[in-house]
Amino acid sequence: MNENEIIHIQDKYMANIYSKKPIVLSKGKKALVWDLNGNEYIDCMGAYGVCIIGHCHPKVVDSIRKQSETLLSCHGSLYNPIRSQLLKKIVAITPKKLDKVFLSNSGTEAVEAAIKLARKYTGKSEIIAFMGAYHGKTMGALSATWNKKYRDPYKPLVPSFKHVPYGNYERVRGAISNNTAAIIVEPIQGEGGIKVPPKEFLSALRELCDDKNILLICDEVQTGFGRTGKLFAFEHYGIIPDILCLAKSIAGGVPMGATVARNDVMSSFKIGDHSSTFGGNPLACAAACATIEVIIEEKLSERAEINGNYFIGKLEALREKYKLIREVRGLGLMIGMEFRFDVLNLILGSMKQGILVLDAGRNILRFLPPLVITKEQIDTVVNVLDTVIMEDENEKLCRQSSN
Ligand SMILES: *Cc1c(COP(=O)(O)O)cnc(C)c1O
């Protein structure tokens, strides 16, 4: 199939739910991807933050290959070796208190399980979520997600979700009632525009939850596994959640989600209360085992911190150069750059010059590169952005003067 056919077939037969860009990816290696014509791109999109360890890491590829030759399916009602290996790893890298895991296949499923768990454990039904939050799009997770565009067509949603301003402790406190089961929070909001909360916010939430007997759910689907410069973002704030939601990068590109909880919390699920046919699938477990090993062996959290500071520094220099850039913010290699206008042209312009970058809302560029991105690649990204922003600015000035 040639490029046009490939694009045509997906446009014709695939549910039309993604805002697509006309690139056909054919391979990837570390922080680079190539299209069908052999054009190379530095991947600051990382499949929406999935490719933390880089594309096609040989250890993951090898682990998947080996597992695929022995066992591809094993339901959770039976045991298999690789799943035990993965569970040991997850429990070893998460705080001691969090030692029970529900395995699923995506972020939204990790959140669904957390919501059900919070309700079952507390016997209460209200959940406090935040304005700007993104937790997924299945009906339960969608009810915790903030964006009206995603929610409105599907009302009525699950009742008893309240949204309060992110970072505003007093508003959270005011929203608590006798029927509050949990607070669900992203330690840094991703889809909401790379919002980093005030330093004391998460510890204040933790205290509030302890005080009122409410569960704290951290959705680290985007921030987890080293992205922000710590293995988990809650470590920046010196807190431990009661329930932790993981997915995206957990299995190096293979679908997997995990809900990790305190033993007493997870034990409120009785046999049959929740399940997933594919949950804990051996192939995904093999991929996740290798991924976690790579993150630790290659010290990727530290790399995210060092490269993130370098990247943010360079983007700050761009902000000083262009009035059109309002703010640069982020932690580690989870970075947002807010503009005073729509960024679609910048994304398309960067793509033409070999850089893939995401948005987060209309006016924010978002960078979620593999943590193995090099300083030289970061330099290239920033130089391309510089050119693209300059061209865009010139064009805007031209249009103004011709009006
Ligand atoms: C992406 C994301 C989700 C949803 O994950 P899916 O795998 O797309 O279902 C949930 N929460 C956060 C914080 C995310 O970034």
Tab-separated table of C-alpha atoms and ligand atoms in Angstrom:
chain	number	residue	atom	x	y	z
A	1	MET	CA	0.000	0.000	0.000
A	2	ASN	CA	1.289	3.464	-0.731
A	3	GLU	CA	0.948	6.471	1.546
A	4	ASN	CA	-2.218	7.797	-0.079
A	5	GLU	CA	-3.979	4.433	0.122
A	6	ILE	CA	-3.046	3.981	3.758
A	7	ILE	CA	-4.405	7.397	4.657
A	8	HIS	CA	-7.505	6.950	2.525
A	9	ILE	CA	-8.426	3.613	4.112
A	10	GLN	CA	-8.048	4.889	7.666
A	11	ASP	CA	-10.042	8.010	6.878
A	12	LYS	CA	-12.723	5.901	5.271
A	13	TYR	CA	-13.057	2.996	7.702
A	14	MET	CA	-11.772	4.173	11.066
A	15	ALA	CA	-14.107	5.975	13.472
A	16	ASN	CA	-13.466	9.625	12.799
A	17	ILE	CA	-12.448	10.633	16.324
A	18	TYR	CA	-8.890	11.885	16.028
A	19	SER	CA	-7.746	15.182	14.613
A	20	LYS	CA	-5.282	13.645	12.170
A	21	LYS	CA	-2.047	14.866	10.638
A	22	PRO	CA	-1.007	13.344	7.295
A	23	ILE	CA	2.013	11.351	8.426
A	24	VAL	CA	2.320	7.578	8.007
A	25	LEU	CA	4.778	6.305	10.596
A	26	SER	CA	6.651	3.195	9.615
A	27	LYS	CA	9.356	2.823	12.244
A	28	GLY	CA	10.856	4.277	15.380
A	29	LYS	CA	14.111	4.120	17.322
A	30	LYS	CA	14.835	5.912	20.601
A	31	ALA	CA	13.491	9.478	20.254
A	32	LEU	CA	13.209	9.291	16.472
A	33	VAL	CA	10.456	8.103	14.128
A	34	TRP	CA	10.391	7.780	10.350
A	35	ASP	CA	7.541	8.073	7.884
A	36	LEU	CA	6.958	5.837	4.910
A	37	ASN	CA	9.060	8.090	2.686
A	38	GLY	CA	12.019	7.831	5.026
A	39	ASN	CA	11.633	11.348	6.478
A	40	GLU	CA	12.968	11.516	10.011
A	41	TYR	CA	11.226	13.220	12.947
A	42	ILE	CA	12.256	13.987	16.502
A	43	ASP	CA	9.296	12.695	18.462
A	44	CYS	CA	8.187	15.147	21.147
A	45	MET	CA	4.734	13.617	20.941
A	46	GLY	CA	5.857	10.163	22.088
A	47	ALA	CA	2.445	8.674	21.241
A	48	TYR	CA	0.904	11.008	23.849
A	49	GLY	CA	3.498	10.253	26.461
A	50	VAL	CA	3.627	6.492	25.977
A	51	CYS	CA	7.182	6.202	24.620
A	52	ILE	CA	9.092	7.041	27.770
A	53	ILE	CA	11.946	4.602	27.115
A	54	GLY	CA	12.103	5.432	23.403
A	55	HIS	CA	10.664	3.555	20.453
A	56	CYS	CA	11.288	-0.172	20.072
A	57	HIS	CA	13.693	-0.518	22.960
A	58	PRO	CA	15.636	-3.745	22.248
A	59	LYS	CA	15.000	-5.078	25.774
A	60	VAL	CA	11.255	-4.665	25.384
A	61	VAL	CA	11.272	-6.089	21.873
A	62	ASP	CA	13.236	-9.072	23.097
A	63	SER	CA	10.989	-9.625	26.112
A	64	ILE	CA	7.868	-9.490	23.921
A	65	ARG	CA	9.396	-11.879	21.403
A	66	LYS	CA	10.334	-14.423	24.046
A	67	GLN	CA	6.922	-14.259	25.726
A	68	SER	CA	5.105	-14.531	22.406
A	69	GLU	CA	6.867	-17.808	21.744
A	70	THR	CA	5.631	-19.380	24.973
A	71	LEU	CA	2.266	-18.002	26.109
A	72	LEU	CA	0.088	-15.204	24.740
A	73	SER	CA	-3.089	-15.613	26.766
A	74	CYS	CA	-3.641	-16.397	30.403
A	75	HIS	CA	-6.774	-15.229	32.173
A	76	GLY	CA	-6.462	-13.750	35.656
A	77	SER	CA	-8.134	-16.834	37.097
A	78	LEU	CA	-4.973	-18.803	36.315
A	79	TYR	CA	-1.367	-18.027	37.185
A	80	ASN	CA	1.677	-17.421	35.016
A	81	PRO	CA	5.337	-16.584	35.732
A	82	ILE	CA	5.703	-13.264	33.947
A	83	ARG	CA	2.711	-11.740	35.759
A	84	SER	CA	4.297	-12.534	39.119
A	85	GLN	CA	7.516	-10.919	37.958
A	86	LEU	CA	5.655	-7.778	36.968
A	87	LEU	CA	3.655	-7.575	40.201
A	88	LYS	CA	6.872	-7.846	42.220
A	89	LYS	CA	8.356	-5.001	40.201
A	90	ILE	CA	5.310	-2.739	40.531
A	91	VAL	CA	5.083	-3.290	44.249
A	92	ALA	CA	8.843	-2.717	44.598
A	93	ILE	CA	8.835	0.670	42.852
A	94	THR	CA	5.649	2.050	44.451
A	95	PRO	CA	5.447	3.088	48.135
A	96	LYS	CA	5.329	0.251	50.671
A	97	LYS	CA	1.729	1.018	51.603
A	98	LEU	CA	0.563	0.430	48.051
A	99	ASP	CA	0.840	-3.290	47.604
A	100	LYS	CA	-2.196	-4.528	45.699
A	101	VAL	CA	-2.589	-4.179	41.981
A	102	PHE	CA	-5.472	-4.427	39.535
A	103	LEU	CA	-4.154	-4.901	35.992
A	104	SER	CA	-6.106	-3.598	33.007
A	105	ASN	CA	-5.413	-2.285	29.532
A	106	SER	CA	-5.630	1.512	29.506
A	107	GLY	CA	-5.677	4.697	31.531
A	108	THR	CA	-9.412	5.094	31.538
A	109	GLU	CA	-9.770	1.551	32.902
A	110	ALA	CA	-7.233	2.248	35.637
A	111	VAL	CA	-9.412	5.223	36.629
A	112	GLU	CA	-12.701	3.282	36.415
A	113	ALA	CA	-11.301	0.724	38.828
A	114	ALA	CA	-10.177	3.497	41.194
A	115	ILE	CA	-13.648	5.071	41.188
A	116	LYS	CA	-15.403	1.776	41.877
A	117	LEU	CA	-12.856	0.929	44.543
A	118	ALA	CA	-13.306	4.258	46.328
A	119	ARG	CA	-17.063	3.764	46.368
A	120	LYS	CA	-16.875	0.178	47.549
A	121	TYR	CA	-14.308	0.853	50.259
A	122	THR	CA	-15.963	3.930	51.729
A	123	GLY	CA	-19.594	3.043	51.023
A	124	LYS	CA	-19.898	6.663	49.853
A	125	SER	CA	-20.482	7.976	46.362
A	126	GLU	CA	-19.188	11.526	45.899
A	127	ILE	CA	-15.884	12.148	44.178
A	128	ILE	CA	-14.167	15.504	44.020
A	129	ALA	CA	-12.277	16.161	40.786
A	130	PHE	CA	-10.686	19.296	39.343
A	131	MET	CA	-11.403	21.838	36.681
A	132	GLY	CA	-9.072	21.110	33.773
A	133	ALA	CA	-8.786	17.450	34.787
A	134	TYR	CA	-8.490	14.639	32.275
A	135	HIS	CA	-9.103	11.081	33.442
A	136	GLY	CA	-10.319	9.349	30.285
A	137	LYS	CA	-13.512	9.009	28.274
A	138	THR	CA	-15.439	5.938	29.417
A	139	MET	CA	-18.572	6.977	31.309
A	140	GLY	CA	-17.114	6.830	34.823
A	141	ALA	CA	-13.757	8.383	33.977
A	142	LEU	CA	-15.515	10.917	31.750
A	143	SER	CA	-17.548	12.005	34.749
A	144	ALA	CA	-14.270	12.950	36.441
A	145	THR	CA	-12.925	14.628	33.283
A	146	TRP	CA	-13.590	18.363	33.133
A	147	ASN	CA	-13.807	19.414	29.461
A	148	LYS	CA	-17.405	20.236	28.466
A	149	LYS	CA	-16.664	19.302	24.865
A	150	TYR	CA	-16.108	15.697	25.933
A	151	ARG	CA	-18.907	15.589	28.517
A	152	ASP	CA	-21.896	17.470	27.242
A	153	PRO	CA	-23.047	15.099	24.472
A	154	TYR	CA	-23.158	12.171	26.916
A	155	LYS	CA	-25.209	13.553	29.774
A	156	PRO	CA	-26.461	12.287	32.108
A	157	LEU	CA	-23.047	11.178	33.338
A	158	VAL	CA	-22.332	9.320	36.565
A	159	PRO	CA	-23.781	11.528	39.332
A	160	SER	CA	-21.943	12.840	42.412
A	161	PHE	CA	-18.806	14.211	40.778
A	162	LYS	CA	-17.910	17.754	41.830
A	163	HIS	CA	-15.276	19.849	40.053
A	164	VAL	CA	-13.354	22.525	41.933
A	165	PRO	CA	-10.514	24.842	40.786
A	166	TYR	CA	-7.172	23.029	40.515
A	167	GLY	CA	-4.753	24.203	43.168
A	168	ASN	CA	-7.447	25.833	45.329
A	169	TYR	CA	-7.389	24.104	48.696
A	170	GLU	CA	-10.224	26.122	50.249
A	171	ARG	CA	-12.580	25.205	47.430
A	172	VAL	CA	-11.745	21.517	47.859
A	173	ARG	CA	-12.457	21.753	51.569
A	174	GLY	CA	-15.740	23.503	50.885
A	175	ALA	CA	-16.813	20.760	48.488
A	176	ILE	CA	-16.429	17.934	50.988
A	177	SER	CA	-19.588	16.425	52.444
A	178	ASN	CA	-20.470	13.420	54.590
A	179	ASN	CA	-20.866	11.477	51.388
A	180	THR	CA	-17.410	12.201	49.901
A	181	ALA	CA	-15.554	9.012	49.000
A	182	ALA	CA	-12.445	10.353	47.308
A	183	ILE	CA	-10.519	13.167	45.712
A	184	ILE	CA	-9.021	12.338	42.318
A	185	VAL	CA	-6.087	14.470	41.204
A	186	GLU	CA	-3.384	14.588	38.573
A	187	PRO	CA	-0.180	15.714	40.353
A	188	ILE	CA	0.437	17.783	37.218
A	189	GLN	CA	-2.445	18.292	34.812
A	190	GLY	CA	-1.536	17.006	31.354
A	191	GLU	CA	-4.376	17.461	28.876
A	192	GLY	CA	-5.472	20.464	30.933
A	193	GLY	CA	-2.383	22.352	29.736
A	194	ILE	CA	0.620	21.175	31.802
A	195	LYS	CA	-0.568	22.830	34.998
A	196	VAL	CA	1.784	22.469	37.950
A	197	PRO	CA	-0.068	23.045	41.243
A	198	PRO	CA	1.250	25.232	44.082
A	199	LYS	CA	3.912	23.355	46.026
A	200	GLU	CA	1.826	22.711	49.159
A	201	PHE	CA	-1.370	21.749	47.337
A	202	LEU	CA	-0.941	17.977	47.278
A	203	SER	CA	0.286	17.741	50.847
A	204	ALA	CA	-2.698	19.851	51.924
A	205	LEU	CA	-5.004	17.447	50.064
A	206	ARG	CA	-3.304	14.509	51.754
A	207	GLU	CA	-3.884	16.032	55.201
A	208	LEU	CA	-7.448	16.882	54.368
A	209	CYS	CA	-8.134	13.322	53.223
A	210	ASP	CA	-6.584	11.878	56.390
A	211	ASP	CA	-8.559	14.288	58.496
A	212	LYS	CA	-11.910	13.525	56.851
A	213	ASN	CA	-11.357	9.841	56.101
A	214	ILE	CA	-11.428	10.337	52.358
A	215	LEU	CA	-9.327	8.452	49.824
A	216	LEU	CA	-6.748	10.294	47.739
A	217	ILE	CA	-6.507	8.976	44.188
A	218	CYS	CA	-3.489	10.116	42.141
A	219	ASP	CA	-3.961	9.732	38.416
A	220	GLU	CA	-0.378	9.326	37.201
A	221	VAL	CA	-1.305	7.913	33.823
A	222	GLN	CA	0.639	10.742	32.169
A	223	THR	CA	3.052	11.812	34.932
A	224	GLY	CA	4.203	8.347	36.015
A	225	PHE	CA	7.350	6.330	35.334
A	226	GLY	CA	9.925	9.089	35.407
A	227	ARG	CA	8.255	11.622	33.148
A	228	THR	CA	8.515	14.492	35.642
A	229	GLY	CA	11.999	13.726	36.955
A	230	LYS	CA	10.811	11.406	39.739
A	231	LEU	CA	9.544	7.880	39.220
A	232	PHE	CA	6.111	9.169	40.281
A	233	ALA	CA	5.118	12.815	40.431
A	234	PHE	CA	3.622	12.534	43.916
A	235	GLU	CA	7.215	12.124	45.164
A	236	HIS	CA	7.809	15.817	44.386
A	237	TYR	CA	5.244	16.651	47.034
A	238	GLY	CA	6.239	14.161	49.737
A	239	ILE	CA	2.880	12.402	49.791
A	240	ILE	CA	1.553	8.900	49.185
A	241	PRO	CA	-1.866	8.403	47.596
A	242	ASP	CA	-4.281	5.655	48.656
A	243	ILE	CA	-4.900	4.673	45.061
A	244	LEU	CA	-2.534	5.204	42.140
A	245	CYS	CA	-3.634	5.020	38.490
A	246	LEU	CA	-1.007	4.073	35.903
A	247	ALA	CA	-1.032	3.368	32.181
A	248	LYS	CA	0.431	5.095	29.087
A	249	SER	CA	4.154	4.354	29.399
A	250	ILE	CA	3.903	1.359	31.740
A	251	ALA	CA	4.515	-1.302	29.087
A	252	GLY	CA	6.800	0.540	26.672
A	253	GLY	CA	4.100	0.923	24.017
A	254	VAL	CA	1.995	-2.188	24.620
A	255	PRO	CA	-1.482	-1.497	26.069
A	256	MET	CA	-1.663	-1.825	29.836
A	257	GLY	CA	-3.208	-0.046	32.798
A	258	ALA	CA	-2.711	-0.596	36.509
A	259	THR	CA	-4.543	0.536	39.608
A	260	VAL	CA	-2.315	0.214	42.651
A	261	ALA	CA	-3.895	0.557	46.081
A	262	ARG	CA	-3.494	0.025	49.773
A	263	ASN	CA	-4.148	-3.577	50.713
A	264	ASP	CA	-7.205	-2.751	52.852
A	265	VAL	CA	-8.632	-0.579	50.062
A	266	MET	CA	-8.140	-3.146	47.291
A	267	SER	CA	-9.483	-5.854	49.570
A	268	SER	CA	-12.900	-4.243	49.433
A	269	PHE	CA	-13.156	-5.743	45.941
A	270	LYS	CA	-14.559	-9.237	46.404
A	271	ILE	CA	-14.502	-12.021	43.814
A	272	GLY	CA	-16.368	-10.903	40.728
A	273	ASP	CA	-16.629	-7.242	41.800
A	274	HIS	CA	-14.403	-6.118	38.970
A	275	SER	CA	-12.481	-7.799	36.162
A	276	SER	CA	-10.857	-7.532	32.777
A	277	THR	CA	-10.458	-10.391	30.314
A	278	PHE	CA	-7.147	-9.056	29.050
A	279	GLY	CA	-5.960	-7.649	32.388
A	280	GLY	CA	-2.518	-9.010	33.243
A	281	ASN	CA	-2.049	-10.391	29.761
A	282	PRO	CA	1.344	-12.173	29.549
A	283	LEU	CA	2.543	-10.214	26.527
A	284	ALA	CA	1.764	-6.888	28.210
A	285	CYS	CA	3.348	-8.123	31.443
A	286	ALA	CA	6.522	-9.085	29.581
A	287	ALA	CA	6.667	-5.669	27.961
A	288	ALA	CA	6.033	-3.903	31.282
A	289	CYS	CA	8.697	-5.933	33.105
A	290	ALA	CA	11.309	-4.947	30.552
A	291	THR	CA	10.109	-1.329	30.520
A	292	ILE	CA	10.397	-0.926	34.282
A	293	GLU	CA	13.886	-2.491	34.204
A	294	VAL	CA	14.969	-0.058	31.510
A	295	ILE	CA	13.586	2.961	33.395
A	296	ILE	CA	15.590	1.999	36.457
A	297	GLU	CA	18.790	0.750	34.761
A	298	GLU	CA	19.051	3.741	32.456
A	299	LYS	CA	18.170	6.149	35.298
A	300	LEU	CA	15.507	7.715	33.123
A	301	SER	CA	13.928	9.789	35.914
A	302	GLU	CA	17.245	11.549	36.426
A	303	ARG	CA	17.594	11.992	32.702
A	304	ALA	CA	14.128	13.522	32.580
A	305	GLU	CA	15.111	16.003	35.267
A	306	ILE	CA	18.393	16.998	33.634
A	307	ASN	CA	17.094	17.113	30.072
A	308	GLY	CA	13.861	18.719	31.232
A	309	ASN	CA	15.703	21.592	32.902
A	310	TYR	CA	17.824	22.013	29.802
A	311	PHE	CA	14.759	21.980	27.521
A	312	ILE	CA	12.802	24.401	29.729
A	313	GLY	CA	15.817	26.747	29.852
A	314	LYS	CA	15.998	26.827	26.059
A	315	LEU	CA	12.252	27.394	25.713
A	316	GLU	CA	12.468	30.210	28.291
A	317	ALA	CA	15.020	31.876	26.033
A	318	LEU	CA	12.495	31.673	23.190
A	319	ARG	CA	9.852	33.199	25.432
A	320	GLU	CA	12.132	36.151	26.086
A	321	LYS	CA	12.552	36.576	22.348
A	322	TYR	CA	8.873	36.389	21.345
A	323	LYS	CA	6.069	38.379	22.940
A	324	LEU	CA	3.666	35.837	21.457
A	325	ILE	CA	4.773	33.267	24.025
A	326	ARG	CA	2.987	33.771	27.310
A	327	GLU	CA	4.551	31.133	29.549
A	328	VAL	CA	6.776	28.042	29.669
A	329	ARG	CA	6.014	25.563	32.438
A	330	GLY	CA	6.460	21.952	33.412
A	331	LEU	CA	8.477	19.471	35.362
A	332	GLY	CA	11.036	17.078	33.924
A	333	LEU	CA	10.136	16.208	30.351
A	334	MET	CA	6.476	17.166	30.720
A	335	ILE	CA	6.540	20.660	29.310
A	336	GLY	CA	3.973	23.170	28.115
A	337	MET	CA	4.467	26.407	26.199
A	338	GLU	CA	1.502	28.741	26.230
A	339	PHE	CA	1.003	31.169	23.346
A	340	ARG	CA	-1.250	34.174	22.912
A	341	PHE	CA	-2.830	32.507	19.864
A	342	ASP	CA	-3.814	29.161	18.343
A	343	VAL	CA	-0.818	26.807	17.905
A	344	LEU	CA	-2.050	24.564	15.074
A	345	ASN	CA	0.137	26.340	12.493
A	346	LEU	CA	3.170	25.894	14.698
A	347	ILE	CA	2.490	22.170	14.989
A	348	LEU	CA	2.074	21.757	11.232
A	349	GLY	CA	5.101	23.947	10.519
A	350	SER	CA	7.280	21.961	12.941
A	351	MET	CA	6.104	18.714	11.376
A	352	LYS	CA	7.315	19.893	7.963
A	353	GLN	CA	10.718	20.464	9.525
A	354	GLY	CA	10.956	17.082	11.209
A	355	ILE	CA	9.560	17.719	14.689
A	356	LEU	CA	6.441	16.083	16.145
A	357	VAL	CA	4.876	18.059	18.961
A	358	LEU	CA	1.496	17.947	20.737
A	359	ASP	CA	-0.987	20.557	21.798
A	360	ALA	CA	-2.928	20.785	25.051
A	361	GLY	CA	-5.851	23.018	24.282
A	362	ARG	CA	-5.809	25.547	21.434
A	363	ASN	CA	-2.945	27.742	22.525
A	364	ILE	CA	-0.526	25.439	24.328
A	365	LEU	CA	2.264	23.376	22.792
A	366	ARG	CA	2.977	20.240	24.778
A	367	PHE	CA	6.219	18.267	24.791
A	368	LEU	CA	6.195	14.639	25.985
A	369	PRO	CA	9.363	13.265	24.349
A	370	PRO	CA	10.955	9.932	25.194
A	371	LEU	CA	13.181	10.452	28.231
A	372	VAL	CA	16.107	9.214	26.113
A	373	ILE	CA	15.987	12.339	23.941
A	374	THR	CA	19.473	13.864	23.644
A	375	LYS	CA	20.576	17.456	24.258
A	376	GLU	CA	21.450	17.740	20.558
A	377	GLN	CA	17.917	16.667	19.644
A	378	ILE	CA	16.493	19.195	22.100
A	379	ASP	CA	18.650	21.874	20.446
A	380	THR	CA	17.252	20.902	17.056
A	381	VAL	CA	13.682	21.033	18.375
A	382	VAL	CA	14.212	24.504	19.817
A	383	ASN	CA	15.902	25.805	16.649
A	384	VAL	CA	13.033	24.543	14.502
A	385	LEU	CA	10.495	26.113	16.864
A	386	ASP	CA	12.406	29.370	16.659
A	387	THR	CA	12.122	29.375	12.857
A	388	VAL	CA	8.503	28.294	12.856
A	389	ILE	CA	7.465	30.901	15.422
A	390	MET	CA	9.342	33.606	13.522
A	391	GLU	CA	7.626	32.662	10.252
A	392	ASP	CA	4.262	32.607	11.976
A	393	GLU	CA	4.903	35.997	13.543
A	394	ASN	CA	5.972	37.493	10.224
A	395	GLU	CA	2.876	36.135	8.589
A	396	LYS	CA	0.678	37.614	11.314
A	397	LEU	CA	2.404	40.996	10.923
A	398	CYS	CA	1.922	40.868	7.139
A	399	ARG	CA	-1.753	40.125	7.567
A	400	GLN	CA	-2.103	42.986	10.066
A	401	SER	CA	-0.423	45.493	7.784
A	402	SER	CA	-2.484	44.440	4.762
A	403	ASN	CA	-5.711	44.882	6.757
B	1	LIG	C1	-4.304	9.698	28.863
B	1	LIG	C2	-4.845	9.826	30.244
B	1	LIG	C3	-5.917	9.026	30.701
B	1	LIG	C4	-6.639	8.077	29.798
B	1	LIG	O1	-5.839	7.064	29.332
B	1	LIG	P1	-6.332	6.158	28.082
B	1	LIG	O2	-5.308	5.091	28.006
B	1	LIG	O3	-6.383	7.056	26.886
B	1	LIG	O4	-7.668	5.634	28.437
B	1	LIG	C5	-6.304	9.156	32.009
B	1	LIG	N1	-5.710	10.018	32.840
B	1	LIG	C6	-4.678	10.808	32.447
B	1	LIG	C7	-4.032	11.726	33.431
B	1	LIG	C8	-4.228	10.750	31.125
B	1	LIG	O5	-3.238	11.542	30.729
